[in-house]
XYZ file of N, CA and C in Angstrom:
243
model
N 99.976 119.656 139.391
C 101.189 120.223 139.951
C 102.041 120.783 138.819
N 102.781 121.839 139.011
C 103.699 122.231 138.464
C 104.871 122.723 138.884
N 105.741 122.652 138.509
C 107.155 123.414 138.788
C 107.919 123.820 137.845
N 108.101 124.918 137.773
C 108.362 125.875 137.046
C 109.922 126.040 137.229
N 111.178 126.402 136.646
C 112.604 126.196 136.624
C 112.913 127.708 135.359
N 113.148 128.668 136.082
C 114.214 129.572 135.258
C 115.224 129.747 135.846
N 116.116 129.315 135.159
C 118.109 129.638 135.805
C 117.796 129.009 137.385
N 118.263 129.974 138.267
C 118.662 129.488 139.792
C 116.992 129.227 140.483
N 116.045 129.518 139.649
C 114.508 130.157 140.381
C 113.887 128.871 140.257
N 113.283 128.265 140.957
C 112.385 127.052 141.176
C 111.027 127.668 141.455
N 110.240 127.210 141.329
C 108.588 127.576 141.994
C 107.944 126.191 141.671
N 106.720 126.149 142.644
C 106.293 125.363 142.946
C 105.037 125.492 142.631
N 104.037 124.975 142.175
C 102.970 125.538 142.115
C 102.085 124.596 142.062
N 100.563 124.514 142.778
C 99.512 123.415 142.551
C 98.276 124.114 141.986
N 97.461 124.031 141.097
C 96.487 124.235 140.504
C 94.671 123.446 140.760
N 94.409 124.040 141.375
C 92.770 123.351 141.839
C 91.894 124.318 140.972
N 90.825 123.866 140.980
C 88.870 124.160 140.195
C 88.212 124.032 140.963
N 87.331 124.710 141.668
C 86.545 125.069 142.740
C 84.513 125.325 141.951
N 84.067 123.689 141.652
C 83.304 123.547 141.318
C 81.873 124.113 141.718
N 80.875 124.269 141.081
C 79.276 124.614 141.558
C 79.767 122.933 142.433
N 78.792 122.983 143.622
C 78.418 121.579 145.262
C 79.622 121.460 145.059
N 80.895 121.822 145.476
C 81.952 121.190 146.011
C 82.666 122.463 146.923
N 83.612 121.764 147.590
C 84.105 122.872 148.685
C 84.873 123.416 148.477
N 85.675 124.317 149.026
C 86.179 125.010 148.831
C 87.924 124.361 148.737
N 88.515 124.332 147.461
C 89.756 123.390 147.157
C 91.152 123.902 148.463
N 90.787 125.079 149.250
C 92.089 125.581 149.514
C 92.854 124.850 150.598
N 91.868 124.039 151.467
C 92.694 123.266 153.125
C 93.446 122.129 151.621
N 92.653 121.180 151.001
C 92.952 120.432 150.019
C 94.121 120.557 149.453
N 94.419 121.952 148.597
C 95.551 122.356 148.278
C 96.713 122.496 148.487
N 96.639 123.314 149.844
C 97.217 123.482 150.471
C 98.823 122.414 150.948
N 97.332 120.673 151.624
C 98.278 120.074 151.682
C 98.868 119.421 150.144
N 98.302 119.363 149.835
C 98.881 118.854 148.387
C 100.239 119.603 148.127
N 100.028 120.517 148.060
C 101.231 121.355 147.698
C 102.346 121.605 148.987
N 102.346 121.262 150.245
C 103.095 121.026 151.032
C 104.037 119.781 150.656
N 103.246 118.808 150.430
C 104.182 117.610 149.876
C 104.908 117.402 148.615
N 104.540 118.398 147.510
C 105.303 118.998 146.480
C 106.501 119.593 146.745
N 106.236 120.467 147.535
C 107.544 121.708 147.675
C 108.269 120.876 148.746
N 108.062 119.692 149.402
C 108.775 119.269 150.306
C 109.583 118.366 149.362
N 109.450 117.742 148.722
C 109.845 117.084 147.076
C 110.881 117.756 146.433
N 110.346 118.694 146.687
C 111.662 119.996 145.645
C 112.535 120.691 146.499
N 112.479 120.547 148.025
C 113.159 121.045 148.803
C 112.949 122.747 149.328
N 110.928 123.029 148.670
C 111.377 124.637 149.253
C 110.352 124.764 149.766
N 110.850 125.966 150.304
C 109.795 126.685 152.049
C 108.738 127.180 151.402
N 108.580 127.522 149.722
C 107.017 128.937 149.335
C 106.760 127.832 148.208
N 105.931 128.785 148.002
C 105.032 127.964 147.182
C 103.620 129.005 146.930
N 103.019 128.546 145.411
C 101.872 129.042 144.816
C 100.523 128.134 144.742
N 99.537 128.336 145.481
C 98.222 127.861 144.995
C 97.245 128.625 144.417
N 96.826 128.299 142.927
C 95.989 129.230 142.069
C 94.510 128.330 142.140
N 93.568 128.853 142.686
C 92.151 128.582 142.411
C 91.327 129.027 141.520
N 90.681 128.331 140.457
C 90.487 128.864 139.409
C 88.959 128.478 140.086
N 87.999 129.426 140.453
C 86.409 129.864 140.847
C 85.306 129.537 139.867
N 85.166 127.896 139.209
C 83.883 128.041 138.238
C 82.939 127.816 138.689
N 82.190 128.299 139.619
C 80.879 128.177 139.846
C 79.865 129.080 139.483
N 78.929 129.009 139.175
C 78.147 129.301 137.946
C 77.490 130.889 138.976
N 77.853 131.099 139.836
C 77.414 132.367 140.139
C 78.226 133.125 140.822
N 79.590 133.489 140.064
C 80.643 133.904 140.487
C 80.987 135.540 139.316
N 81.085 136.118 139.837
C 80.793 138.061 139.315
C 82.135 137.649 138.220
N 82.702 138.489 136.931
C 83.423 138.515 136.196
C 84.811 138.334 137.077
N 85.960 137.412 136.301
C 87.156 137.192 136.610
C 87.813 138.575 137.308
N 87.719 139.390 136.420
C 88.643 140.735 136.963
C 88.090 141.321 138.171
N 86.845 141.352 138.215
C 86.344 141.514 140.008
C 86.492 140.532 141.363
N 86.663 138.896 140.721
C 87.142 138.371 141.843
C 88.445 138.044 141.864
N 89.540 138.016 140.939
C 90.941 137.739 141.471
C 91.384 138.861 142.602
N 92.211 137.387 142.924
C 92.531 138.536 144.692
C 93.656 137.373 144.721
N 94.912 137.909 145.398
C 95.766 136.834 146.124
C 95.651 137.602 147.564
N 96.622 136.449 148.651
C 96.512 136.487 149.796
C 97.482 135.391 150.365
N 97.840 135.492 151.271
C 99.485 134.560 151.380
C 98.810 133.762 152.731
N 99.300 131.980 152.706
C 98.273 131.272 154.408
C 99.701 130.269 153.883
N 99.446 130.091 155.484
C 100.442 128.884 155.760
C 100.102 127.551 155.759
N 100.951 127.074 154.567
C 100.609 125.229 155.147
C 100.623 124.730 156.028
N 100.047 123.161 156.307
C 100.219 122.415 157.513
C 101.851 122.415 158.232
N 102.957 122.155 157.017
C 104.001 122.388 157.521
C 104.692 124.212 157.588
N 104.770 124.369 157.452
C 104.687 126.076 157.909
C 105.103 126.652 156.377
N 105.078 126.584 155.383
C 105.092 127.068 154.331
C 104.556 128.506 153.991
N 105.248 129.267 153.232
C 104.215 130.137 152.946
C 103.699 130.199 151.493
N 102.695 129.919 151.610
C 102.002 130.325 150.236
C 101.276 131.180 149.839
N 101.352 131.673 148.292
C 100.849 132.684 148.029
C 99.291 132.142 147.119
N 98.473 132.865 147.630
C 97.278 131.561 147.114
C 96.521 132.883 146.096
N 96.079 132.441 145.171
C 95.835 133.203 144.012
C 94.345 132.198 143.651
N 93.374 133.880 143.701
C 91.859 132.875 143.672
C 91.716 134.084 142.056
N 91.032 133.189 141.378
C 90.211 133.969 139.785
C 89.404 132.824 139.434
């Protein structure tokens, strides 16, 4: 977890690794980071998936973000590389 603090700006952010045989970190994340930002008191929030599985095309061809809602209605901005 992280949270990040410039001047008035808070962010929230949870960090997962999305291993070769393991699933996919994002339902996981997700809640994880719902109960963070509920901690810090805010509605958004960042989940970054960092993709090491051993047959995954160069970083700059798969980063992609895409914004999904937490269990509690959050919006997050989910960031896969």
């Amino acid at each position: 977890d992280l949270c990040l603090r410039y001047g008035a700006v808070t962010l929230g952010m949870e960090l997962k690794v999305w291993r070769d045989h393991e699933a996919d970190p994002l339902v996981e994340g997700l809640v994880q980071l719902d109960g963070y930002l509920a901690g810090l008191g805010l509605d958004t929030g960042w989940l970054v998936i960092f993709d090491r599985r051993s047959d995954q095309p160069p970083i700059a061809e798969r980063t992609a973000c895409q914004t999904a809602t937490s269990p509690q209605d959050r919006a997050i901005a989910v960031i896969r590389a």
